[in-house]
Coordinates of C-alpha atoms in Angstrom, one line a residue:
Chain A
M15 CA 0.1 0.0 0.0
S16 CA 1.1 3.5 -0.8
D17 CA -0.3 5.0 2.5
H18 CA 3.2 5.8 3.9
D19 CA 4.2 7.7 0.7
Y20 CA 1.2 9.7 0.6
R21 CA 1.7 13.5 0.9
P22 CA -0.9 16.1 0.1
K23 CA -0.1 18.4 -2.8
S24 CA -1.2 21.6 -1.1
K25 CA 0.5 23.5 1.7
V26 CA -2.5 23.7 3.7
G27 CA -3.3 20.0 3.0
Q28 CA 0.1 19.2 4.3
W29 CA -0.2 21.4 7.3
F30 CA -3.5 19.8 8.3
N31 CA -2.5 16.3 7.5
D32 CA 0.5 16.4 9.7
R33 CA -1.7 17.3 12.5
L34 CA -4.7 15.0 11.7
P35 CA -4.0 12.5 8.9
L36 CA -7.6 12.6 7.6
L37 CA -6.3 13.0 4.0
T38 CA -4.0 10.0 4.3
L39 CA -7.1 8.0 5.3
A40 CA -9.1 9.3 2.4
N41 CA -6.2 8.5 0.1
H42 CA -6.1 5.0 1.5
L43 CA -9.8 4.6 0.8
T44 CA -9.7 5.8 -2.7
D45 CA -6.4 4.0 -3.7
Y46 CA -7.3 0.8 -1.7
P47 CA -6.4 -2.0 -4.1
T48 CA -9.5 -4.2 -4.9
P49 CA -9.3 -7.6 -6.6
K50 CA -10.2 -7.0 -10.2
N51 CA -12.6 -10.0 -10.5
L52 CA -15.0 -9.0 -7.9
N53 CA -18.5 -9.8 -9.2
Y54 CA -21.9 -8.3 -8.3
W55 CA -22.2 -10.3 -5.1
W56 CA -19.4 -8.2 -3.7
T57 CA -21.5 -5.0 -4.0
F58 CA -23.7 -5.9 -1.1
G59 CA -21.3 -4.3 1.4
G60 CA -21.9 -0.8 -0.2
I61 CA -25.5 -1.6 -0.4
L62 CA -25.7 -2.4 3.3
T63 CA -23.8 0.9 4.3
F64 CA -26.6 2.7 2.3
C65 CA -29.4 0.7 4.3
L66 CA -27.8 1.6 7.6
I67 CA -27.5 5.3 6.8
T68 CA -31.2 5.2 5.5
Q69 CA -32.4 3.7 8.6
I70 CA -30.6 6.2 10.9
V71 CA -31.9 9.0 8.8
T72 CA -35.5 8.1 8.6
G73 CA -35.3 6.8 12.1
L74 CA -34.2 10.2 13.4
T75 CA -36.9 12.0 11.5
L76 CA -39.6 9.8 12.8
A77 CA -38.4 10.1 16.3
M78 CA -39.2 13.8 16.0
H79 CA -43.1 12.8 15.7
Y80 CA -43.3 9.5 17.5
I81 CA -44.4 9.3 21.2
A82 CA -43.1 6.4 23.2
H83 CA -46.0 5.8 25.6
A84 CA -48.3 2.8 25.8
D85 CA -51.3 5.2 25.4
M86 CA -50.1 7.3 22.6
A87 CA -47.6 5.2 20.6
F88 CA -50.2 3.8 18.3
E89 CA -51.9 7.0 17.6
S90 CA -48.6 8.9 17.2
V91 CA -47.8 6.4 14.3
E92 CA -51.1 6.9 12.7
H93 CA -50.6 10.8 13.2
I94 CA -47.2 10.3 11.3
M95 CA -49.0 8.4 8.5
R96 CA -51.9 10.9 8.1
D97 CA -50.7 14.3 9.4
V98 CA -47.1 14.7 9.3
N99 CA -45.9 16.0 5.9
Y100 CA -44.5 13.2 4.0
G101 CA -44.8 11.0 7.2
W102 CA -46.2 8.1 5.3
L103 CA -43.0 8.3 3.0
I104 CA -40.5 8.4 5.8
R105 CA -42.4 5.5 7.8
Y106 CA -42.7 3.3 4.7
I107 CA -39.1 3.9 3.8
H108 CA -38.1 3.1 7.5
A109 CA -40.4 0.0 7.8
N110 CA -39.5 -1.6 4.4
G111 CA -35.9 -0.3 4.9
A112 CA -35.7 -3.0 7.7
S113 CA -36.7 -5.6 5.3
M114 CA -34.3 -4.4 2.5
F115 CA -31.5 -4.3 5.2
F116 CA -32.0 -8.0 5.9
L117 CA -32.4 -9.0 2.3
A118 CA -29.0 -7.4 1.6
V119 CA -27.4 -8.8 4.8
Y120 CA -28.6 -12.3 3.9
I121 CA -27.1 -12.2 0.3
H122 CA -24.0 -10.7 2.0
I123 CA -23.7 -13.6 4.3
F124 CA -24.4 -16.3 1.6
R125 CA -21.8 -14.8 -0.6
S126 CA -19.3 -15.1 2.1
L127 CA -20.4 -18.8 2.7
F128 CA -20.1 -19.6 -1.0
Y129 CA -16.6 -17.9 -1.7
G130 CA -15.2 -18.9 1.8
S131 CA -14.6 -15.3 2.9
Y132 CA -14.8 -16.2 6.4
K133 CA -11.7 -18.3 6.4
S134 CA -8.3 -17.2 7.6
P135 CA -7.1 -14.5 7.7
R136 CA -10.6 -13.0 7.7
E137 CA -12.2 -14.5 10.8
I138 CA -12.4 -11.3 12.7
I139 CA -14.2 -9.5 9.9
W140 CA -16.6 -12.5 9.9
I141 CA -17.1 -12.5 13.6
L142 CA -17.8 -8.7 13.7
G143 CA -20.3 -9.3 10.9
I144 CA -22.2 -11.9 13.1
I145 CA -22.3 -9.5 16.1
I146 CA -23.6 -6.7 13.6
Y147 CA -26.2 -9.2 12.5
L148 CA -27.3 -10.1 15.9
L149 CA -27.6 -6.4 16.7
M150 CA -29.5 -5.9 13.6
M151 CA -32.1 -8.5 14.9
A152 CA -32.4 -6.9 18.1
A153 CA -33.0 -3.5 16.6
A154 CA -35.4 -4.9 14.1
F155 CA -37.4 -6.7 17.0
M156 CA -37.5 -3.6 19.1
G157 CA -38.5 -1.3 16.3
Y158 CA -41.3 -3.7 15.4
V159 CA -42.6 -3.2 19.1
L160 CA -42.8 0.6 18.8
P161 CA -46.1 1.1 16.7
W162 CA -47.7 -0.6 19.7
G163 CA -50.2 -2.7 17.5
Q164 CA -51.1 -6.3 18.2
M165 CA -48.3 -7.9 16.6
S166 CA -45.8 -5.6 18.3
F167 CA -47.3 -6.4 21.8
W168 CA -47.4 -10.1 21.4
G169 CA -44.2 -10.3 19.5
A170 CA -42.6 -8.5 22.4
T171 CA -44.5 -10.9 24.9
V172 CA -43.4 -14.0 23.0
I173 CA -39.8 -13.0 22.5
T174 CA -39.1 -11.7 26.0
N175 CA -40.7 -14.8 27.4
L176 CA -37.9 -16.8 25.7
F177 CA -35.8 -15.7 28.6
S178 CA -38.2 -17.5 31.1
A179 CA -36.9 -20.7 29.9
I180 CA -33.6 -20.1 31.6
P181 CA -33.8 -22.3 34.9
L182 CA -34.2 -20.5 38.3
V183 CA -33.6 -16.8 37.3
G184 CA -35.5 -16.9 34.0
E185 CA -38.8 -15.4 35.6
G186 CA -36.8 -12.8 37.4
I187 CA -35.0 -11.8 34.2
V188 CA -38.3 -11.3 32.2
T189 CA -39.8 -9.1 34.9
W190 CA -36.6 -7.1 34.8
L191 CA -36.8 -6.8 31.0
W192 CA -40.4 -5.8 31.3
G193 CA -40.0 -3.5 34.2
G194 CA -43.4 -4.7 35.3
Y195 CA -45.4 -7.9 35.4
S196 CA -46.3 -7.9 31.6
V197 CA -45.2 -6.0 28.6
D198 CA -46.3 -2.5 29.3
N199 CA -45.4 1.2 29.2
P200 CA -41.9 0.6 31.0
T201 CA -41.1 -2.0 28.4
L202 CA -42.0 0.4 25.4
T203 CA -39.8 3.2 26.6
R204 CA -36.9 1.0 27.2
F205 CA -37.3 -0.6 23.8
F206 CA -37.4 2.8 22.2
T207 CA -34.3 3.9 24.0
L208 CA -32.4 0.8 22.8
H209 CA -33.9 0.9 19.3
Y210 CA -32.4 4.5 19.1
L211 CA -29.0 3.3 20.5
I212 CA -28.4 0.1 18.6
P213 CA -27.9 1.6 15.1
F214 CA -25.1 3.8 16.4
L215 CA -23.5 0.6 17.9
I216 CA -23.8 -1.0 14.6
L217 CA -22.2 1.9 12.9
G218 CA -19.2 1.7 15.1
L219 CA -19.0 -2.0 14.4
V220 CA -19.1 -1.4 10.8
V221 CA -16.2 0.9 11.0
L222 CA -14.3 -2.0 12.7
H223 CA -15.6 -4.5 10.1
I224 CA -14.1 -2.3 7.4
W225 CA -11.1 -1.6 9.2
A226 CA -10.5 -5.3 9.6
L227 CA -11.2 -6.0 5.9
H228 CA -8.7 -3.4 4.9
V229 CA -5.8 -5.4 6.6
P230 CA -5.9 -8.5 4.5
G231 CA -8.0 -7.0 1.7
N232 CA -11.0 -8.3 -0.1
N233 CA -11.6 -12.0 -0.8
N234 CA -12.4 -12.7 -4.3
P235 CA -14.4 -15.2 -6.4
V236 CA -11.2 -17.3 -7.1
G237 CA -10.6 -17.1 -3.4
I238 CA -6.7 -17.1 -3.8
D239 CA -4.3 -14.7 -2.0
I240 CA -3.3 -11.9 -4.3
K241 CA -0.5 -9.6 -4.2
K242 CA -1.7 -5.9 -3.5
P243 CA -1.3 -3.7 -5.5
S244 CA -0.5 -5.7 -8.6
K245 CA -2.0 -6.5 -12.0
D246 CA -4.7 -8.5 -10.0
T247 CA -6.0 -5.4 -8.4
V248 CA -7.8 -2.1 -9.3
P249 CA -7.8 1.0 -7.1
F250 CA -11.3 1.3 -5.2
H251 CA -12.0 4.6 -6.8
P252 CA -13.1 4.9 -9.5
Y253 CA -13.5 1.1 -10.5
I254 CA -15.4 -0.3 -7.5
V255 CA -17.2 2.9 -6.6
I256 CA -18.8 2.8 -10.0
K257 CA -19.7 -0.9 -9.9
D258 CA -21.1 -0.4 -6.3
G259 CA -23.0 2.7 -7.3
F260 CA -24.7 0.8 -10.3
A261 CA -25.7 -2.0 -8.1
L262 CA -27.0 0.3 -5.4
L263 CA -29.3 2.0 -8.1
M264 CA -30.6 -1.5 -9.1
F265 CA -31.1 -2.2 -5.5
M266 CA -33.0 1.0 -4.8
I267 CA -35.5 0.2 -7.7
V268 CA -36.5 -2.9 -5.6
F269 CA -36.6 -0.9 -2.7
A270 CA -38.7 1.8 -4.2
F271 CA -41.1 -0.8 -5.5
F272 CA -41.8 -2.0 -2.0
V273 CA -42.0 1.6 -0.7
F274 CA -44.4 2.7 -3.3
Y275 CA -46.3 -0.1 -4.8
A276 CA -46.5 -2.7 -1.8
P277 CA -45.6 -0.8 1.5
N278 CA -47.4 -3.3 3.7
I279 CA -47.0 -6.6 1.9
L280 CA -44.1 -7.6 4.1
G281 CA -45.8 -6.5 7.3
H282 CA -48.8 -7.9 9.1
A283 CA -52.4 -6.7 9.0
D284 CA -52.8 -7.3 12.9
N285 CA -50.3 -4.6 13.7
Y286 CA -52.9 -2.1 12.5
I287 CA -55.0 -3.0 15.5
E288 CA -53.8 -1.4 18.8
A289 CA -52.2 -3.6 21.4
N290 CA -54.7 -5.4 23.6
P291 CA -53.4 -7.5 26.4
M292 CA -56.6 -9.4 26.7
V293 CA -56.5 -11.0 23.2
T294 CA -53.7 -12.9 21.4
P295 CA -54.1 -12.7 17.7
A296 CA -54.9 -16.2 16.2
H297 CA -51.6 -16.5 14.4
I298 CA -48.4 -14.9 15.8
V299 CA -45.6 -14.8 13.1
P300 CA -42.5 -12.7 13.4
E301 CA -41.3 -10.7 10.3
W302 CA -40.1 -12.7 7.3
Y303 CA -36.2 -12.3 8.1
L304 CA -36.6 -14.0 11.5
L305 CA -38.9 -16.9 10.3
P306 CA -36.0 -19.7 9.7
F307 CA -34.9 -19.2 13.5
Y308 CA -38.7 -19.2 14.6
A309 CA -39.2 -22.5 12.8
I310 CA -36.3 -23.9 14.7
L311 CA -37.6 -22.7 18.0
R312 CA -40.9 -24.3 17.3
S313 CA -39.6 -27.6 16.0
V314 CA -38.2 -28.5 19.3
P315 CA -40.9 -29.8 21.7
D316 CA -39.1 -28.7 24.9
K317 CA -39.2 -25.0 26.0
L318 CA -35.6 -24.5 27.2
L319 CA -34.1 -26.8 24.4
G320 CA -36.2 -24.9 21.8
V321 CA -34.7 -21.7 22.9
V322 CA -31.1 -23.2 23.1
A323 CA -31.6 -24.6 19.6
M324 CA -32.7 -21.3 18.1
L325 CA -29.7 -19.4 19.8
S326 CA -27.2 -22.0 18.8
A327 CA -28.4 -21.9 15.2
I328 CA -27.1 -18.2 14.9
L329 CA -23.9 -18.5 17.2
I330 CA -22.7 -21.6 15.4
L331 CA -22.1 -19.1 12.6
A332 CA -19.4 -17.4 14.9
V333 CA -17.3 -20.6 15.0
L334 CA -17.8 -21.4 11.3
P335 CA -14.1 -20.6 10.4
W336 CA -13.0 -23.3 12.6
L337 CA -15.8 -25.8 11.7
D338 CA -14.8 -25.7 8.0
T339 CA -11.6 -27.5 7.7
S340 CA -11.1 -26.9 4.1
K341 CA -8.0 -24.8 3.0
I342 CA -9.6 -23.8 -0.2
R343 CA -11.9 -20.8 0.0
S344 CA -14.0 -20.5 -3.0
A345 CA -16.7 -23.1 -3.8
V346 CA -15.8 -22.7 -7.3
F347 CA -12.9 -25.2 -6.8
R348 CA -14.8 -27.4 -4.3
P349 CA -17.4 -29.4 -6.3
L350 CA -18.9 -31.4 -3.3
Y351 CA -19.0 -28.2 -0.9
K352 CA -20.9 -26.3 -4.0
Q353 CA -23.7 -28.9 -3.8
F354 CA -24.0 -28.8 -0.1
Y355 CA -24.0 -25.1 -0.3
W356 CA -27.1 -25.0 -2.4
I357 CA -28.8 -27.6 -0.2
L358 CA -28.2 -25.4 2.9
V359 CA -29.6 -22.4 1.0
A360 CA -32.8 -24.5 0.1
D361 CA -32.8 -25.8 3.9
V362 CA -33.0 -22.2 5.2
L363 CA -35.6 -21.1 2.7
I364 CA -37.7 -24.3 3.6
L365 CA -37.3 -23.4 7.4
G366 CA -38.4 -19.8 6.5
Y367 CA -41.5 -21.2 4.7
V368 CA -42.5 -23.6 7.6
G369 CA -41.9 -21.0 10.1
A370 CA -44.7 -18.9 8.6
M371 CA -47.1 -22.0 8.7
P372 CA -48.7 -23.4 11.7
A373 CA -46.6 -25.7 13.8
E374 CA -48.5 -29.0 13.3
G375 CA -48.7 -32.1 11.1
L376 CA -46.6 -32.1 8.0
Y377 CA -45.2 -28.6 8.7
L378 CA -43.9 -29.6 12.0
L379 CA -42.2 -32.8 10.4
I380 CA -40.6 -30.8 7.7
A381 CA -39.4 -28.1 10.3
R382 CA -37.9 -30.9 12.4
V383 CA -36.1 -32.4 9.4
A384 CA -34.7 -29.1 8.1
T385 CA -33.6 -28.0 11.7
A386 CA -31.6 -31.3 12.1
Y387 CA -30.1 -30.7 8.6
Y388 CA -29.1 -27.2 9.4
F389 CA -26.9 -28.4 12.4
L390 CA -25.7 -31.5 10.4
H391 CA -24.4 -29.1 7.7
F392 CA -22.2 -27.1 10.1
L393 CA -21.3 -29.7 12.8
V394 CA -20.8 -32.8 10.5
I395 CA -20.7 -32.1 6.9
L396 CA -18.3 -29.1 6.9
P397 CA -15.8 -30.6 9.2
V398 CA -15.7 -33.8 7.3
L399 CA -15.8 -32.4 3.8
G400 CA -12.4 -30.5 4.4
F401 CA -10.7 -33.9 4.6
K402 CA -12.6 -36.0 2.1
E403 CA -13.2 -33.7 -0.8
K404 CA -10.9 -33.7 -3.9
T405 CA -10.8 -30.1 -4.8
L406 CA -10.0 -28.7 -8.2
P407 CA -6.8 -27.2 -9.1
V408 CA -6.6 -23.5 -8.0
P409 CA -5.0 -20.9 -10.3
L410 CA -1.9 -19.0 -9.2
S411 CA -3.3 -15.6 -9.9
I412 CA -6.5 -13.9 -10.9
T413 CA -5.1 -13.2 -14.4
E414 CA -4.5 -16.8 -15.2
P415 CA -7.9 -18.3 -15.5
V416 CA -9.1 -15.2 -17.5
L417 CA -6.2 -15.7 -20.0
G418 CA -5.6 -19.5 -19.7
G419 CA -8.0 -20.5 -22.4
S420 CA -7.7 -17.4 -24.6
P421 CA -6.1 -17.7 -28.0
N422 CA -4.9 -14.1 -27.6
L423 CA -2.9 -15.2 -24.4
A424 CA 0.5 -14.2 -25.9
A425 CA -0.8 -10.8 -27.1
A426 CA -2.7 -10.1 -23.8
R427 CA 0.4 -10.9 -21.7
N428 CA 2.5 -8.7 -23.9
K429 CA -0.1 -5.9 -23.5
E430 CA -0.1 -6.3 -19.7
S431 CA 3.7 -6.1 -19.3
K432 CA 3.6 -2.9 -21.2
I433 CA 1.0 -1.4 -19.0
E434 CA 3.2 -2.5 -16.0
Chain B
M15 CA 9.9 -13.4 42.6
S16 CA 12.2 -15.8 44.5
E17 CA 11.6 -13.9 47.9
K18 CA 7.9 -13.4 48.5
K19 CA 7.7 -10.3 50.5
T20 CA 4.7 -8.0 50.4
K21 CA 5.7 -4.6 49.6
R22 CA 4.1 -1.3 50.2
R23 CA 3.3 -0.9 46.6
D24 CA 1.7 -4.4 46.5
F25 CA -0.5 -3.5 49.3
L26 CA -1.5 -0.1 47.6
F27 CA -2.2 -1.9 44.2
T28 CA -4.5 -4.6 45.8
A29 CA -6.3 -2.0 48.0
T30 CA -6.9 0.3 45.2
T31 CA -8.3 -2.5 42.9
A32 CA -10.5 -3.7 45.6
V33 CA -11.9 -0.3 46.4
G34 CA -12.4 0.4 42.6
A35 CA -14.2 -2.8 42.1
V36 CA -16.6 -2.2 45.0
G37 CA -17.2 1.4 43.8
A38 CA -17.8 0.2 40.2
A39 CA -20.4 -2.5 41.4
A40 CA -22.1 0.2 43.6
V41 CA -22.5 2.5 40.6
V42 CA -23.7 -0.4 38.3
W43 CA -26.3 -1.7 40.4
P44 CA -28.5 1.2 40.5
M45 CA -28.2 1.2 36.8
I46 CA -29.5 -2.4 36.6
D47 CA -32.1 -2.1 39.3
Q48 CA -33.8 0.8 37.8
M49 CA -35.2 -1.5 35.1
N50 CA -37.0 -3.6 37.7
P51 CA -40.8 -2.8 38.5
D52 CA -40.9 0.6 40.0
A53 CA -43.1 1.8 43.0
S54 CA -46.1 2.8 40.9
V55 CA -46.3 -0.7 39.1
K56 CA -45.9 -2.6 42.5
A57 CA -48.7 -0.3 43.9
L58 CA -51.2 -1.9 41.6
A59 CA -50.6 -5.2 43.3
S60 CA -54.4 -6.1 43.8
T61 CA -57.8 -5.7 42.1
E62 CA -61.4 -6.6 43.3
V63 CA -63.8 -8.3 40.8
D64 CA -67.7 -8.5 41.0
V65 CA -68.6 -11.9 39.9
S66 CA -72.2 -11.8 40.6
S67 CA -73.2 -11.7 37.0
L68 CA -71.2 -14.9 36.1
T69 CA -73.4 -17.9 35.4
P70 CA -72.1 -21.5 35.4
G71 CA -70.1 -22.4 32.3
N72 CA -68.9 -18.9 31.6
T73 CA -65.5 -17.1 32.2
L74 CA -64.7 -13.6 33.0
T75 CA -61.4 -12.3 32.0
V76 CA -59.9 -9.2 34.1
L77 CA -56.7 -7.5 33.8
W78 CA -54.4 -7.8 36.8
R79 CA -50.9 -6.2 36.9
G80 CA -51.2 -5.9 32.9
K81 CA -52.1 -9.7 32.6
P82 CA -55.4 -11.2 32.0
V83 CA -56.8 -13.4 34.8
F84 CA -59.5 -16.0 33.8
I85 CA -62.2 -16.4 36.3
R86 CA -64.4 -19.5 35.4
R87 CA -67.5 -20.6 37.1
R88 CA -67.3 -24.2 36.3
T89 CA -70.3 -26.7 35.8
Q90 CA -70.5 -29.9 37.6
E91 CA -69.5 -31.8 34.5
E92 CA -66.3 -29.8 34.3
I93 CA -65.5 -30.2 38.0
D94 CA -65.8 -34.2 37.7
E95 CA -63.7 -34.1 34.6
A96 CA -61.0 -32.1 36.3
R97 CA -61.1 -34.2 39.5
N98 CA -61.2 -37.7 37.9
V99 CA -57.8 -37.2 36.0
K100 CA -55.1 -39.5 37.2
M101 CA -51.9 -37.7 38.5
E102 CA -49.6 -39.8 36.2
D103 CA -51.4 -38.5 33.2
L104 CA -50.3 -34.9 34.0
I105 CA -47.2 -33.2 32.6
H106 CA -47.1 -31.0 35.7
P107 CA -49.0 -33.0 38.4
E108 CA -51.4 -30.9 40.6
K109 CA -54.6 -31.8 42.2
D110 CA -57.7 -29.8 41.0
E111 CA -58.6 -29.7 44.8
D112 CA -55.4 -27.6 45.4
R113 CA -56.0 -25.3 42.3
A114 CA -59.7 -24.5 43.0
K115 CA -60.5 -24.4 46.7
N116 CA -64.1 -23.8 46.0
P117 CA -64.6 -26.3 43.0
E118 CA -67.1 -24.1 41.4
W119 CA -64.6 -21.2 40.9
L120 CA -61.3 -21.7 39.0
V121 CA -59.3 -18.5 39.1
M122 CA -55.9 -18.5 37.3
L123 CA -53.6 -16.3 35.1
G124 CA -54.8 -16.4 31.5
V125 CA -51.2 -16.6 30.3
C126 CA -49.7 -19.7 28.5
T127 CA -46.7 -20.8 30.5
H128 CA -45.0 -21.5 27.2
L129 CA -44.3 -18.0 25.9
G130 CA -47.0 -15.8 27.4
C131 CA -49.9 -15.8 24.9
V132 CA -53.6 -15.8 26.1
P133 CA -55.2 -19.2 25.6
L134 CA -58.7 -19.5 24.2
N135 CA -61.7 -20.4 26.4
D136 CA -63.7 -23.7 25.5
K137 CA -61.2 -25.0 23.1
G138 CA -58.6 -27.8 22.6
D139 CA -58.7 -31.4 23.2
Y140 CA -59.2 -31.3 26.9
N141 CA -62.4 -29.0 26.9
G142 CA -60.5 -26.4 28.7
W143 CA -58.0 -23.9 27.0
F144 CA -56.1 -23.8 23.8
C145 CA -53.2 -21.5 23.1
P146 CA -53.2 -20.5 19.6
C147 CA -49.6 -19.5 19.3
H148 CA -47.8 -22.8 19.7
G149 CA -50.5 -25.2 20.3
S150 CA -50.8 -26.1 24.0
H151 CA -53.9 -27.7 25.4
Y152 CA -55.2 -27.1 28.9
D153 CA -58.0 -29.1 30.8
T154 CA -60.9 -27.8 32.7
S155 CA -58.5 -27.2 35.7
G156 CA -56.2 -25.1 33.6
R157 CA -53.6 -27.8 33.6
I158 CA -51.2 -28.5 30.7
R159 CA -52.0 -31.8 28.9
K160 CA -50.4 -31.7 25.6
G161 CA -48.0 -29.0 23.7
P162 CA -44.9 -27.2 24.5
A163 CA -46.0 -25.3 27.7
P164 CA -44.0 -26.8 30.6
W165 CA -46.5 -25.9 33.6
N166 CA -50.2 -25.4 34.3
M167 CA -51.5 -22.0 34.2
E168 CA -50.6 -20.2 37.3
V169 CA -53.1 -19.7 40.2
P170 CA -52.7 -16.4 41.8
K171 CA -53.3 -15.3 45.5
Y172 CA -56.8 -14.6 45.7
E173 CA -59.7 -14.7 48.2
F174 CA -63.5 -14.1 48.4
V175 CA -64.1 -10.9 50.1
D176 CA -67.9 -11.6 50.1
A177 CA -70.1 -14.0 48.3
N178 CA -69.9 -11.9 45.1
T179 CA -66.4 -10.2 45.1
I180 CA -63.0 -11.8 44.5
K181 CA -59.9 -9.9 45.5
I182 CA -56.8 -10.8 43.4
G183 CA -53.4 -10.4 44.7

C-alpha cells in the first residue's frame, strides 16, 4: 500500500495532514487495491452501508414525531401516517428499509459462505459481521414493538418470554426486562431507547468491520491470496465505486417498488390493530427475516431446548471459520461443497417457509428435518468435507484463469507487461 | 519472584483495585435495578372483581398487573372431569382440589406458560383452553395436557371478600 508515501499536494493540506492525517485516510480509501475480478455479489457491502444510513436518517426524523408511551404510541404512528408532511413516505421507507437491510445482509452472508470469505485470515471480519447481524435482529425486533399494534405487543411478549426458559432466574430476568409484570409502558420506553442506541453501535462495528477488511484486503471469487497492489488489483476509486453505485441503483429500484407499490406486503395486518393485552392474535408470526429461526424454535418440543436450539443456530455461525476444515476458500474449486452449499440455501428457505405456517402435522415434521439438517451441515458435513473432498486445481493468480484458455494469450500478456 | 515479600506497593495496588471494584459495582447496581418494576407498578398489586353476573359455564377475563386473569364458574361436569384425572397422566401434576379450593370457581392467570400468549376458552382436546400461538392444550382445571408449555396455568393469590367479590393479589 502506498499509504506511507502519501503527501498532500497543497501546503494547507500538508499542514492539516501532519496534525490530523484524515487526508491519508481518504487516500487509503480511494487507492485501496481491490481484486479486479469482484462480481456483483461483492456490491452488497456498499448497499448495506446505504441501508444503515437510510435507517438512521429516517429513524431520526420519525423520532421527532413518535411518542413512546403505551397510551399514545399507536396514535402517534397514525399521526405520522396521516398528518405529518411526508410522514407516510418516511415511515414506509423505514419499515421497508428494515426488510431491505435484511435482504441485503442475507445475500452478503451467503456470498461469504459460497466464496469462503470467513476463512483465515478474515475470521475477525466474519465475527464482527455476526455481531452486527445479532444487533440488527435486536434493533429490528424492538423497532417492530414501537407502533404498539397487536403484533408488536404479542411479538414482544413471546420473544421476552424466551428468557423465562432459563432455569431458576428466568422469571426474574423477564420481569426485569419488562419493568413490570407484563409488557407495558416501561417496556415500550426502554425498547425505544435501545432501538435508538443500537444503530449507532452497529455503525461503530461497521467501521471495525471495514478496518479489519482493509488489513488482508477483499477475498475474491477465485478465493486465492493476491499481491496488492499488482496487476490482479484495481484501485477502489473509480472502479469499485462505479460498480457499487450501479448495483445500489438496481437495489434502490427494488426498494422503491416496495415503498411505493407494496408498502404493507411484508408487514402484518394485525399490527394495524392497537395492542390489547386481553386478546392474542390467532396466528403470531415474526417478520419474514426471522422466520427460519422461529421454525427452529418451534420444531423442538421442549421449551428450554427450543430456545437453546434457536440461539445455537445463530451462534454456530461465529465458529464457522473453525468448523470448515477446507483450506480452499472458493466453492468454485470445491465440487462437493458447492452442492452442499445449495442444499443449505434450500434448507434455510424451507425453514423460513414452515416458520410462517402453523406448527403442526406435516409442517412440523418438515421443520424438524430441516432443523436437523441445518446443524448437520455445520457440525458434521463441513468438518468432514475438508478432509474427504477432492478439490479442483486452484489458479496461481486472478489473471491466469481469465487468460488461460484465450487464443490471444500471448498478445494479452504482452499488453499487460507494457502497462506495468 | 524468589523472595515473597509483600511490599508497600503491592498493598496499595490490591487495596486500590478492591476499592475500585466495590465502587464500580455500587454504581452499576442502580443502573441495573432501575429497570425492575417501579413503585407505581408494584402499587397496583391487587384488584377486586364483582362476579355476581357470572353464570356456570362462563368465564370472566379481568386485567391484573397487565395480565389477563380467567375467572371461570365451572359446571359440575367440568369439575368432575378435572377431579377424575389420574396424576400420572399430567405433565405438571397438581390436584384440582389444590387449584380450586371452591370447586365451582377456578381463578388463574390467563397466560400460557410457554411464551405468554392468552389461551382461548372452551377450546382444545381437553375441553379447557387452547393456546393459538404454539398449540398448548389445557384441561378444565387449567393444567397443561399437550403441547410445548411446561407448567399449568398459574393460580394467583386470591380470596372471596364476600359472596360476590373476588380480590386478586
